[in-house]
PDB file of C-alpha atoms and ligand atoms in Angstrom:
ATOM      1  CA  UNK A 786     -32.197  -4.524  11.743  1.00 40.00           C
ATOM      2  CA  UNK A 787     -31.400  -4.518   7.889  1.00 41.00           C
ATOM      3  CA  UNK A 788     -30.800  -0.989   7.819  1.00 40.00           C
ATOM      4  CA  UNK A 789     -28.586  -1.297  10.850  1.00 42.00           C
ATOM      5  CA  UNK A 790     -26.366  -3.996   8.836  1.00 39.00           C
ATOM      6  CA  UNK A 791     -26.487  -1.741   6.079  1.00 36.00           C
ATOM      7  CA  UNK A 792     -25.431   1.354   7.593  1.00 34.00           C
ATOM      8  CA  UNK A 793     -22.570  -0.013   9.419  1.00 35.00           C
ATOM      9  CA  UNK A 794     -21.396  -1.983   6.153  1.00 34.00           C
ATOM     10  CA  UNK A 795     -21.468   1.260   4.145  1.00 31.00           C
ATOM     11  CA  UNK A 796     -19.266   2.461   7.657  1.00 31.00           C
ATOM     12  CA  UNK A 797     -16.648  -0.077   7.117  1.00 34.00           C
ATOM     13  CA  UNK A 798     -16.526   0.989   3.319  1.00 35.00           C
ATOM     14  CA  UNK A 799     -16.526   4.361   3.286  1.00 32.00           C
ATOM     15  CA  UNK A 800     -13.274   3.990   5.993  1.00 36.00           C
ATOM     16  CA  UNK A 801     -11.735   1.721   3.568  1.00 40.00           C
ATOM     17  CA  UNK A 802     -11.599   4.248   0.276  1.00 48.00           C
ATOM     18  CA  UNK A 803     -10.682   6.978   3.073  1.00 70.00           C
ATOM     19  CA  UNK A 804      -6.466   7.904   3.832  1.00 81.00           C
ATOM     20  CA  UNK A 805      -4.938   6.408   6.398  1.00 89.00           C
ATOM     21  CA  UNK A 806      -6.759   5.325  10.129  1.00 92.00           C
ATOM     22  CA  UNK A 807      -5.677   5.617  13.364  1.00 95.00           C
ATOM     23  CA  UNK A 808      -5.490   2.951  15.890  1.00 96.00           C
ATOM     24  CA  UNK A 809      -3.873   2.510  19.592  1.00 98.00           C
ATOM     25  CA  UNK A 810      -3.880  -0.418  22.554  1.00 98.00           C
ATOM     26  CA  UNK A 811      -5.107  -0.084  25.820  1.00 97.00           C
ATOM     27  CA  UNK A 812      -1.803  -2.013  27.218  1.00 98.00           C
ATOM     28  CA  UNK A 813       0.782   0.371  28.035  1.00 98.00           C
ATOM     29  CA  UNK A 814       4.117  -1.222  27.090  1.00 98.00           C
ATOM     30  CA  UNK A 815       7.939   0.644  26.073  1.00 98.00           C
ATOM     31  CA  UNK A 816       8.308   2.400  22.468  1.00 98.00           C
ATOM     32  CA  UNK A 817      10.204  -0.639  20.964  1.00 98.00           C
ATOM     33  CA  UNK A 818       7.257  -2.988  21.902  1.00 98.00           C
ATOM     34  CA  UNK A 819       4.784  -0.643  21.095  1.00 98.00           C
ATOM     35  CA  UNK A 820       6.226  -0.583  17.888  1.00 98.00           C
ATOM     36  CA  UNK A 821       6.356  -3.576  17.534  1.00 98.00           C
ATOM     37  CA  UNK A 822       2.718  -3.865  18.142  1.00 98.00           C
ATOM     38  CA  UNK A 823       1.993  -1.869  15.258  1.00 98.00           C
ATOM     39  CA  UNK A 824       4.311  -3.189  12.720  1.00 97.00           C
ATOM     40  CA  UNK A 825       2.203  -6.646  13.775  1.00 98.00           C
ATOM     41  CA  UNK A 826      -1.652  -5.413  13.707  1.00 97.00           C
ATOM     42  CA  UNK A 827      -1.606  -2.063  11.569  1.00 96.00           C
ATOM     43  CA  UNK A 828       1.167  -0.131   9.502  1.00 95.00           C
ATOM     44  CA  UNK A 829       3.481   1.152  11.874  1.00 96.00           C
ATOM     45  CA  UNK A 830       3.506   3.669  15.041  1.00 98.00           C
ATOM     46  CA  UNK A 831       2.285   7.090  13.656  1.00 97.00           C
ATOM     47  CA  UNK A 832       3.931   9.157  11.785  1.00 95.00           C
ATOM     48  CA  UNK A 833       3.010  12.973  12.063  1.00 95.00           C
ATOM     49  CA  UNK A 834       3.980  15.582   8.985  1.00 92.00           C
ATOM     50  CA  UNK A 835       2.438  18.691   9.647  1.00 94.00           C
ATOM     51  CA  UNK A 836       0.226  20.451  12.399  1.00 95.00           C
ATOM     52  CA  UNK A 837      -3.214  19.226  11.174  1.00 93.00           C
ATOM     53  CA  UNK A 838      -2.520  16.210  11.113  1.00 94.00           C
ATOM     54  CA  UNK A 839      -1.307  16.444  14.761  1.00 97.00           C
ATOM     55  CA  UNK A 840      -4.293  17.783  15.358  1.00 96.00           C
ATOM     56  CA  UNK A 841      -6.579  15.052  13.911  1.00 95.00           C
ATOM     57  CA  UNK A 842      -4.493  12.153  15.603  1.00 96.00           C
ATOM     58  CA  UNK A 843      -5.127  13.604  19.084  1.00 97.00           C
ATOM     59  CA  UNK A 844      -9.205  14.517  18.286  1.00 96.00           C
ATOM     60  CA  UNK A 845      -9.550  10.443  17.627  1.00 96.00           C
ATOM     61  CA  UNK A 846      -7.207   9.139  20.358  1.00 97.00           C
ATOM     62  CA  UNK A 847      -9.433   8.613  23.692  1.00 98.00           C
ATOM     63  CA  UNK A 848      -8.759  11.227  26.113  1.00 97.00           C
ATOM     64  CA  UNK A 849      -6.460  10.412  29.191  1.00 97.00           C
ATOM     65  CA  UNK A 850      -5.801  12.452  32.753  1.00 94.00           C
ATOM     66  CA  UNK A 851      -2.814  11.483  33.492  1.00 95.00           C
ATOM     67  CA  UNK A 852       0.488   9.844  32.036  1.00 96.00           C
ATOM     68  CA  UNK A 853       0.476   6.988  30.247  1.00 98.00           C
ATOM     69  CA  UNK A 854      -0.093   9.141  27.047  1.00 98.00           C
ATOM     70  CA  UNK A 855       0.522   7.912  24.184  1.00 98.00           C
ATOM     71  CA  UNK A 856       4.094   6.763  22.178  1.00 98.00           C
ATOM     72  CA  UNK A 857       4.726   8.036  18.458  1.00 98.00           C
ATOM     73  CA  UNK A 858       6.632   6.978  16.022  1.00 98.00           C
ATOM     74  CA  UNK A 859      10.001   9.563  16.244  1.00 98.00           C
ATOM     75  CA  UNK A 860      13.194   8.588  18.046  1.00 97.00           C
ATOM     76  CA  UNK A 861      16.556   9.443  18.132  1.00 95.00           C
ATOM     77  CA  UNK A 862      19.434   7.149  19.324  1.00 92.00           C
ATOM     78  CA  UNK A 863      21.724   9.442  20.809  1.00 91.00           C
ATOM     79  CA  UNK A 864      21.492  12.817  22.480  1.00 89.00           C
ATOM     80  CA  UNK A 865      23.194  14.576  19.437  1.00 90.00           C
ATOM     81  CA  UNK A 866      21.466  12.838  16.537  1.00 93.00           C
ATOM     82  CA  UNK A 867      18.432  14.821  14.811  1.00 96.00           C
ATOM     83  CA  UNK A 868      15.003  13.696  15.843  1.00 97.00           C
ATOM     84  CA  UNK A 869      13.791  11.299  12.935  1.00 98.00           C
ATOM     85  CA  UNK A 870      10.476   9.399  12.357  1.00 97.00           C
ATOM     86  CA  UNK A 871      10.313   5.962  11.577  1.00 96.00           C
ATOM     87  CA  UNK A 872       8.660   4.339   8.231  1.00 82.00           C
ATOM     88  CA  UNK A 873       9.450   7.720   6.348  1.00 85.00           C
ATOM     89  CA  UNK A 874      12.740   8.951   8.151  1.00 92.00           C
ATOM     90  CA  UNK A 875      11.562  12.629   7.833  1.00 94.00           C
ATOM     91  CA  UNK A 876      12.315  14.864  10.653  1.00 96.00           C
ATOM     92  CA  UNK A 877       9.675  17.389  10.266  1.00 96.00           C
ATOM     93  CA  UNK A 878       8.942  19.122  13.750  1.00 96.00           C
ATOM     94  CA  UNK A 879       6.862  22.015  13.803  1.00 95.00           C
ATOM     95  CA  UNK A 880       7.071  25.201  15.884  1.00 93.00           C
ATOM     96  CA  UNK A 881       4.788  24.087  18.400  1.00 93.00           C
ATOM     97  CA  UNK A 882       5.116  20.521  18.554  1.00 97.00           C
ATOM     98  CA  UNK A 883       7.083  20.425  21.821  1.00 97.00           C
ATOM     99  CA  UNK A 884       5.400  20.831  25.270  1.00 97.00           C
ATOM    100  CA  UNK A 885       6.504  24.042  27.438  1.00 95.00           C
ATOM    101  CA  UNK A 886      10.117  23.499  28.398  1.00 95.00           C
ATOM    102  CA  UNK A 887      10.731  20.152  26.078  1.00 96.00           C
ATOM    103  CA  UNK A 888      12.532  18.573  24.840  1.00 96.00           C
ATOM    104  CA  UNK A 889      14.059  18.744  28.247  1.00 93.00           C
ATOM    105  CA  UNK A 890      16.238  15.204  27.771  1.00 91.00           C
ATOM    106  CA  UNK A 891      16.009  14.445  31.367  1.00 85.00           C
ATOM    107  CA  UNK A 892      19.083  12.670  32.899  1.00 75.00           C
ATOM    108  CA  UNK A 893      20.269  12.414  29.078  1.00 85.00           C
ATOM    109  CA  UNK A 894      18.366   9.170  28.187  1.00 90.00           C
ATOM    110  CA  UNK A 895      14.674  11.171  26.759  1.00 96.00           C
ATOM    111  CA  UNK A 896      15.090   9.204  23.310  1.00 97.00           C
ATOM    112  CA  UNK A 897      11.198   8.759  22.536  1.00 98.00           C
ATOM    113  CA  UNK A 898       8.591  10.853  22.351  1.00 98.00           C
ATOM    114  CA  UNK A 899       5.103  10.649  23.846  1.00 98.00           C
ATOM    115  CA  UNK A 900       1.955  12.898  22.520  1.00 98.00           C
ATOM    116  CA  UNK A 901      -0.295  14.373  25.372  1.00 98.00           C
ATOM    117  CA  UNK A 902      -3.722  13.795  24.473  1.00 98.00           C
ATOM    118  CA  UNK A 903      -5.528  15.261  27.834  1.00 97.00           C
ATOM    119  CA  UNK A 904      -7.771  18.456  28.675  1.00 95.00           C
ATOM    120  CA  UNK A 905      -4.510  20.767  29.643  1.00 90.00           C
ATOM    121  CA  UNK A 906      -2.939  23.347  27.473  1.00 92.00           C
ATOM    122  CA  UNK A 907      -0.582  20.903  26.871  1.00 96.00           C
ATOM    123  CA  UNK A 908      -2.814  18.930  24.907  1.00 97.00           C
ATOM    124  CA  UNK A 909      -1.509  17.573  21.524  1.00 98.00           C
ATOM    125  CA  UNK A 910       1.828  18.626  22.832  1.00 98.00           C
ATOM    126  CA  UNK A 911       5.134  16.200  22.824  1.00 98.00           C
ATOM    127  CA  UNK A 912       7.886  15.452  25.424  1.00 97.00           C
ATOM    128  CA  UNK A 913      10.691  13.341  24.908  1.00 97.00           C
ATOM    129  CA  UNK A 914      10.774  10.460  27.030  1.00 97.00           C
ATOM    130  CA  UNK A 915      12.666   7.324  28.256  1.00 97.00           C
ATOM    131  CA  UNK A 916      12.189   4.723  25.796  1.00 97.00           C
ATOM    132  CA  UNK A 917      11.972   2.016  28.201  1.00 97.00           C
ATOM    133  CA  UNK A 918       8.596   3.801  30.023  1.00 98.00           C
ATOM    134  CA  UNK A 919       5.261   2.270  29.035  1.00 98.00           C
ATOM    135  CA  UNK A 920       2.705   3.863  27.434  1.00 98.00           C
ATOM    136  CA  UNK A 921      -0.077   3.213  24.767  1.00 98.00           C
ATOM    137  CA  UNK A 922       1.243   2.530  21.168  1.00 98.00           C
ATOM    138  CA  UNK A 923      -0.678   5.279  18.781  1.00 98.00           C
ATOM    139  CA  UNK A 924      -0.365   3.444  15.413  1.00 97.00           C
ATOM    140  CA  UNK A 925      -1.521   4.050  11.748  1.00 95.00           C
ATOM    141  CA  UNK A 926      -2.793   1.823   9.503  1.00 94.00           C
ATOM    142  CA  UNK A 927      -1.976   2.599   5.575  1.00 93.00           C
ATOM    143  CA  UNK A 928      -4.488   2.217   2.588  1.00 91.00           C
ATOM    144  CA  UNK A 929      -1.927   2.503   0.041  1.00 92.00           C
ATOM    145  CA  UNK A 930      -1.218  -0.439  -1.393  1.00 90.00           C
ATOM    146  CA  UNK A 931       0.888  -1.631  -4.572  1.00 91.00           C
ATOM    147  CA  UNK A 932      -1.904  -2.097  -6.639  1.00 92.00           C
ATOM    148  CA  UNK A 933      -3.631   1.723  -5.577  1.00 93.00           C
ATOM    149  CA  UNK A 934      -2.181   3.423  -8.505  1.00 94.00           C
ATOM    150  CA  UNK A 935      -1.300   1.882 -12.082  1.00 93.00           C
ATOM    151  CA  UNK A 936       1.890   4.144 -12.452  1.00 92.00           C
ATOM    152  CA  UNK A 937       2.437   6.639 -10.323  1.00 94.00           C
ATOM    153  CA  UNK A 938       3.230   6.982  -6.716  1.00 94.00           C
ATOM    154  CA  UNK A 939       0.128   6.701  -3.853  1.00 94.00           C
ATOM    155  CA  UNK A 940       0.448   9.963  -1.485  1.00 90.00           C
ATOM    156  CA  UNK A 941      -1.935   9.518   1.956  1.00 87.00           C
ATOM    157  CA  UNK A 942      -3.204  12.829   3.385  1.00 82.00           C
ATOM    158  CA  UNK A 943      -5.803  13.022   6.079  1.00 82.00           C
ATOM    159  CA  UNK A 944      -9.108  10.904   5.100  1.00 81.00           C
ATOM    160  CA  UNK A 945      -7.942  10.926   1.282  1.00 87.00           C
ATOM    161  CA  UNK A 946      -5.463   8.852  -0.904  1.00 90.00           C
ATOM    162  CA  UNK A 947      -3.946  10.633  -4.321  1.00 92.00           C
ATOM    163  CA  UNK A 948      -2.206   9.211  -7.082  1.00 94.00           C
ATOM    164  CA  UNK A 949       0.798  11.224  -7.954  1.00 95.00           C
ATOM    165  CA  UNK A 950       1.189   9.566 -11.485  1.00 95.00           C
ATOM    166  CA  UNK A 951       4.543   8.944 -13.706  1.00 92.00           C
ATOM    167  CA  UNK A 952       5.114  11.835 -16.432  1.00 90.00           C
ATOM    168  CA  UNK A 953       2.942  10.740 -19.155  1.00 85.00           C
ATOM    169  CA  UNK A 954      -0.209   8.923 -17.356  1.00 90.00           C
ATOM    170  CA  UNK A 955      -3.239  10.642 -16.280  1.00 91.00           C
ATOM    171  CA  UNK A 956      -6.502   9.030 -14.325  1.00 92.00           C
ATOM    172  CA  UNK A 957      -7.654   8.573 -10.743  1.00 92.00           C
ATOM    173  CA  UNK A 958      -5.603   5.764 -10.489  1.00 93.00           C
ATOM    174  CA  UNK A 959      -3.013   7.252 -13.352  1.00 93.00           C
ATOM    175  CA  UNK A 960      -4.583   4.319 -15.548  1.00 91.00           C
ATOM    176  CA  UNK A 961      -4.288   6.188 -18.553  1.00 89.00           C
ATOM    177  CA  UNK A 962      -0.764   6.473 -20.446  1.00 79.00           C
ATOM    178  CA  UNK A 963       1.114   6.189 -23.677  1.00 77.00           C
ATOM    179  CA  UNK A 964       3.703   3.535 -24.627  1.00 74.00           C
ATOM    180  CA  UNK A 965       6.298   3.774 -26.607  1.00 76.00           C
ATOM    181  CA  UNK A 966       6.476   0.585 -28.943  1.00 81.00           C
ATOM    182  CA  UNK A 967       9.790  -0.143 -30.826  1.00 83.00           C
ATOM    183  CA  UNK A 968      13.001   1.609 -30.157  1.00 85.00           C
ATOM    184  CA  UNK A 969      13.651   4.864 -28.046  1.00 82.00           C
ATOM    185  CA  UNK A 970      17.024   5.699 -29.927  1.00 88.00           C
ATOM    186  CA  UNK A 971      17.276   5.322 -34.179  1.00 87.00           C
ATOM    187  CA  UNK A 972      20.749   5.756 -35.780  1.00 88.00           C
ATOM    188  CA  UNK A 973      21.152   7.016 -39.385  1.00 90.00           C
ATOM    189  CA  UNK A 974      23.220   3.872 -40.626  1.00 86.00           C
ATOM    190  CA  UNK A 975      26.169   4.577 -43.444  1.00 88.00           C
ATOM    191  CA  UNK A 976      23.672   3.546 -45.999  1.00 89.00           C
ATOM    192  CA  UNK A 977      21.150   6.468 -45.533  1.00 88.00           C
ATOM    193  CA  UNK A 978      18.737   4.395 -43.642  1.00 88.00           C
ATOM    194  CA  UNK A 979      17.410   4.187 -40.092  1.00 89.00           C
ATOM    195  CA  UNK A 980      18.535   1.638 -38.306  1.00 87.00           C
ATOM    196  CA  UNK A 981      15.610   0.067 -37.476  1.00 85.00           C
ATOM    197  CA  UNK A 982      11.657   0.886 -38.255  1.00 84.00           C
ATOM    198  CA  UNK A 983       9.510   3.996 -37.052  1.00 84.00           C
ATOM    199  CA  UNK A 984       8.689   3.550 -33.535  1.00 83.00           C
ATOM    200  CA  UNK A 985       4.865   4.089 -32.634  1.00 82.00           C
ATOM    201  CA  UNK A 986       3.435   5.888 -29.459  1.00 79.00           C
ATOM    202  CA  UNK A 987       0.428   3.683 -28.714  1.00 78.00           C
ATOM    203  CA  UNK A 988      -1.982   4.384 -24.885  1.00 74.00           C
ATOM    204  CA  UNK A 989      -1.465   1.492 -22.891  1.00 69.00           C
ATOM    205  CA  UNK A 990      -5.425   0.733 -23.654  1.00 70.00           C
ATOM    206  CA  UNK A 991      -4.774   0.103 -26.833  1.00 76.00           C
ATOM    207  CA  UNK A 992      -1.531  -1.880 -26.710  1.00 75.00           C
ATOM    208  CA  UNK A 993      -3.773  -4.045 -23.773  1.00 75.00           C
ATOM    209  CA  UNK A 994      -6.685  -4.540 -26.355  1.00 80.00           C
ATOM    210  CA  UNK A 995      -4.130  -5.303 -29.258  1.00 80.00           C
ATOM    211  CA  UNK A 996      -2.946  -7.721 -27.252  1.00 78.00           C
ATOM    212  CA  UNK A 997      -6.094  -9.038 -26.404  1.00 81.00           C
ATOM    213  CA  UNK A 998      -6.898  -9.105 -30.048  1.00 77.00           C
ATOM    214  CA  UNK A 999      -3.794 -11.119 -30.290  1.00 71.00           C
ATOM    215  CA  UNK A1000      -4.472 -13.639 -27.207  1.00 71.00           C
ATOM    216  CA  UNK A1001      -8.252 -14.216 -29.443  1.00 70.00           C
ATOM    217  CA  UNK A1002      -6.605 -14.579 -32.400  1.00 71.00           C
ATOM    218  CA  UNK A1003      -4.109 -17.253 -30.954  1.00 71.00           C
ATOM    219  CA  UNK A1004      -7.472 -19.274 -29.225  1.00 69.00           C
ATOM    220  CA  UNK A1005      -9.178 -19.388 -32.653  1.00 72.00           C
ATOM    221  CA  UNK A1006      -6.447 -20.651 -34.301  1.00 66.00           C
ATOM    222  CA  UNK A1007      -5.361 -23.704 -31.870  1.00 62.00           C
ATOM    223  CA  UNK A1008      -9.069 -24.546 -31.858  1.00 67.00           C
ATOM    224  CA  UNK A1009      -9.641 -24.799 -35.601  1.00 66.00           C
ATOM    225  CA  UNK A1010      -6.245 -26.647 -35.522  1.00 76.00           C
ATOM    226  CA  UNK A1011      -7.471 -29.306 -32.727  1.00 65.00           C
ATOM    227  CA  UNK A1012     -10.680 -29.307 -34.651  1.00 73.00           C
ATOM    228  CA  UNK A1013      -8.436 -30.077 -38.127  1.00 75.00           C
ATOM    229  CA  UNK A1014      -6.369 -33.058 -36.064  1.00 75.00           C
ATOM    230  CA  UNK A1015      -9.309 -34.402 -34.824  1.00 68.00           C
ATOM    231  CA  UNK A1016     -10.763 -34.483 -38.081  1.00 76.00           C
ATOM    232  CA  UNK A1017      -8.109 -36.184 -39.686  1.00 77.00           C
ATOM    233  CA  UNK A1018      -8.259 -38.695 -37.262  1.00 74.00           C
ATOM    234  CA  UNK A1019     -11.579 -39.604 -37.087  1.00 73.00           C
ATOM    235  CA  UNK A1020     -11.039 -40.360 -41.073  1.00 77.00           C
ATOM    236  CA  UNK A1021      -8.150 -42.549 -40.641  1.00 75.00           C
ATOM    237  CA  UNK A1022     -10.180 -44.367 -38.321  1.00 73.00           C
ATOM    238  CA  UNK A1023     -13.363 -44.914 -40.714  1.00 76.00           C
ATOM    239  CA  UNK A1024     -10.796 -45.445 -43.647  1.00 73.00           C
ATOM    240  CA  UNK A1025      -9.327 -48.395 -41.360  1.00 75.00           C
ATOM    241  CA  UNK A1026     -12.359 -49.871 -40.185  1.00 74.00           C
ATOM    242  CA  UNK A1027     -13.470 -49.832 -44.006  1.00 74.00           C
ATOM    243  CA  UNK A1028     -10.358 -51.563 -45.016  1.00 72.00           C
ATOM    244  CA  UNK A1029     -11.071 -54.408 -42.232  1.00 70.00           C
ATOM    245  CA  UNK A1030     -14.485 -54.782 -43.410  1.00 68.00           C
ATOM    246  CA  UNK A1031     -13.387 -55.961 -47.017  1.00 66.00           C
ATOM    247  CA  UNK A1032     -10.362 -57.558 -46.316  1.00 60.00           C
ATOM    248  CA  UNK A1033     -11.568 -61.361 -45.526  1.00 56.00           C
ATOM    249  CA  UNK A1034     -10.958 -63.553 -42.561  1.00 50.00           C
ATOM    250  CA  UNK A1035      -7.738 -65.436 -42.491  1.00 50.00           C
ATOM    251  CA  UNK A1036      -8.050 -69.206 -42.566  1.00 45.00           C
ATOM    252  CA  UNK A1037      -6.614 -71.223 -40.137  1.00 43.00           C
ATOM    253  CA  UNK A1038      -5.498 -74.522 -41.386  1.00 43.00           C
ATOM    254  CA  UNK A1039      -5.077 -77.239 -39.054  1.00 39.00           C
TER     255      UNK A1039
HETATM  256 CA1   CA B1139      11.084  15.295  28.639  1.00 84.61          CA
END
């Protein structure tokens, strides 16, 4: 039983550190709702950029006989605009993409696009379709996130997430970079000098730990200043009660 809980916690985080996952409904419903659907519970509806990854989104989508298939996430809205995929507005489409005699347009209104995920030869195939048929939203869920890379860009590619990181930083998670501390752009002033001083080139670890240094440094000294006030206070206090203690009772005269 333990080893069961285990096993299918490890599951749940090896998925997470993984690229992006695939999801779908089992309601059928038109591409804008389907959409919808996917904006609400996952990323959006998929987006496909090359051939294997075509080819992994139908090998997890269950299998189906017959139409419904499945929506994805390119559209067009008129018969002459180019084919363009939502979230990333690319318009990859690769050589084989399109079922045997698609996109066909049908009556002129074949604005979506469904992907065939059956046992044909068609399978993993697309044909443009009316937008307002229903079929089963195929949506992706992303695991890049703001916080995935320290400076750089996150890039997801089939079960892996890269960092492409900012000239300058290096790392896993492009944690490790230089900063430049003072002024970019020193002017030789009339009187022979710079104008300002040398800028340093400091890595961001150190300029974190100087200011760390810094933030210690500040604690230590409002403490032994509270501890100073409350010093001087506690004397005033035994200097006045000292003071009372001599000074005599006040007589009242009737
Ligand atoms: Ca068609």
């Amino acid at each position: 039983m333990t080893w069961s809980i285990l096993f299918i916690l490890g599951s749940l985080l090896t998925d997470s550190a993984l690229g992006w996952t695939y999801h779908y409904s089992n309601n059928t419903m038109n591409w804008t709702q389907a959409r919808q659907y996917c904006t609400t519970y996952y990323t959006d509806l998929v987006v496909i950029q090359n051939q294997r990854e075509n080819d992994y989104l139908v090998s997890t989508l269950p299998e189906k006989n017959k139409s419904p298939y499945y929506w994805i996430g390119i559209t067009k809205k008129t018969r002459t605009e180019t084919w363009t995929w939502v979230g990333n507005n690319s318009t990859w489409i690769g050589n084989q993409s399109w079922a045997e005699n698609e996109p066909n347009n049908n009556h002129s209104t074949e604005f979506c696009v469904e992907i065939y995920v059956n046992k044909g030869r068609n399978r993993g195939k697309w044909n443009d379709e009316k937008c307002s048929f229903s079929k089963h939203p195929a949506c992706y869920k992303a695991q890049c996130n703001e916080t995935s890379c320290v400076r750089g860009k996150c890039q997801e590619t089939i079960e892996n997430t890269t960092c492409l990181c900012d000239p300058g930083s290096t790392g896993d998670r492009c944690e490790t970079g230089f900063l430049l501390i003072g002024s970019s752009a020193l002017t030789c002033a009339a009187t022979g000098d710079w104008s300002g001083p040398r800028p340093t080139c400091t890595s961001y670890k150190q300029a974190l730990m100087a200011l760390a240094g810094c933030g210690a440094f500040s604690t230590l000294c409002c403490i032994c200043l509270c501890w100073a006030k409350h010093r001087k206070r506690n004397k005033l206090a035994q200097v006045r009660q000292s003071e009372e203690a001599i000074t005599p009772p006040s007589e009242v005269q009737g």
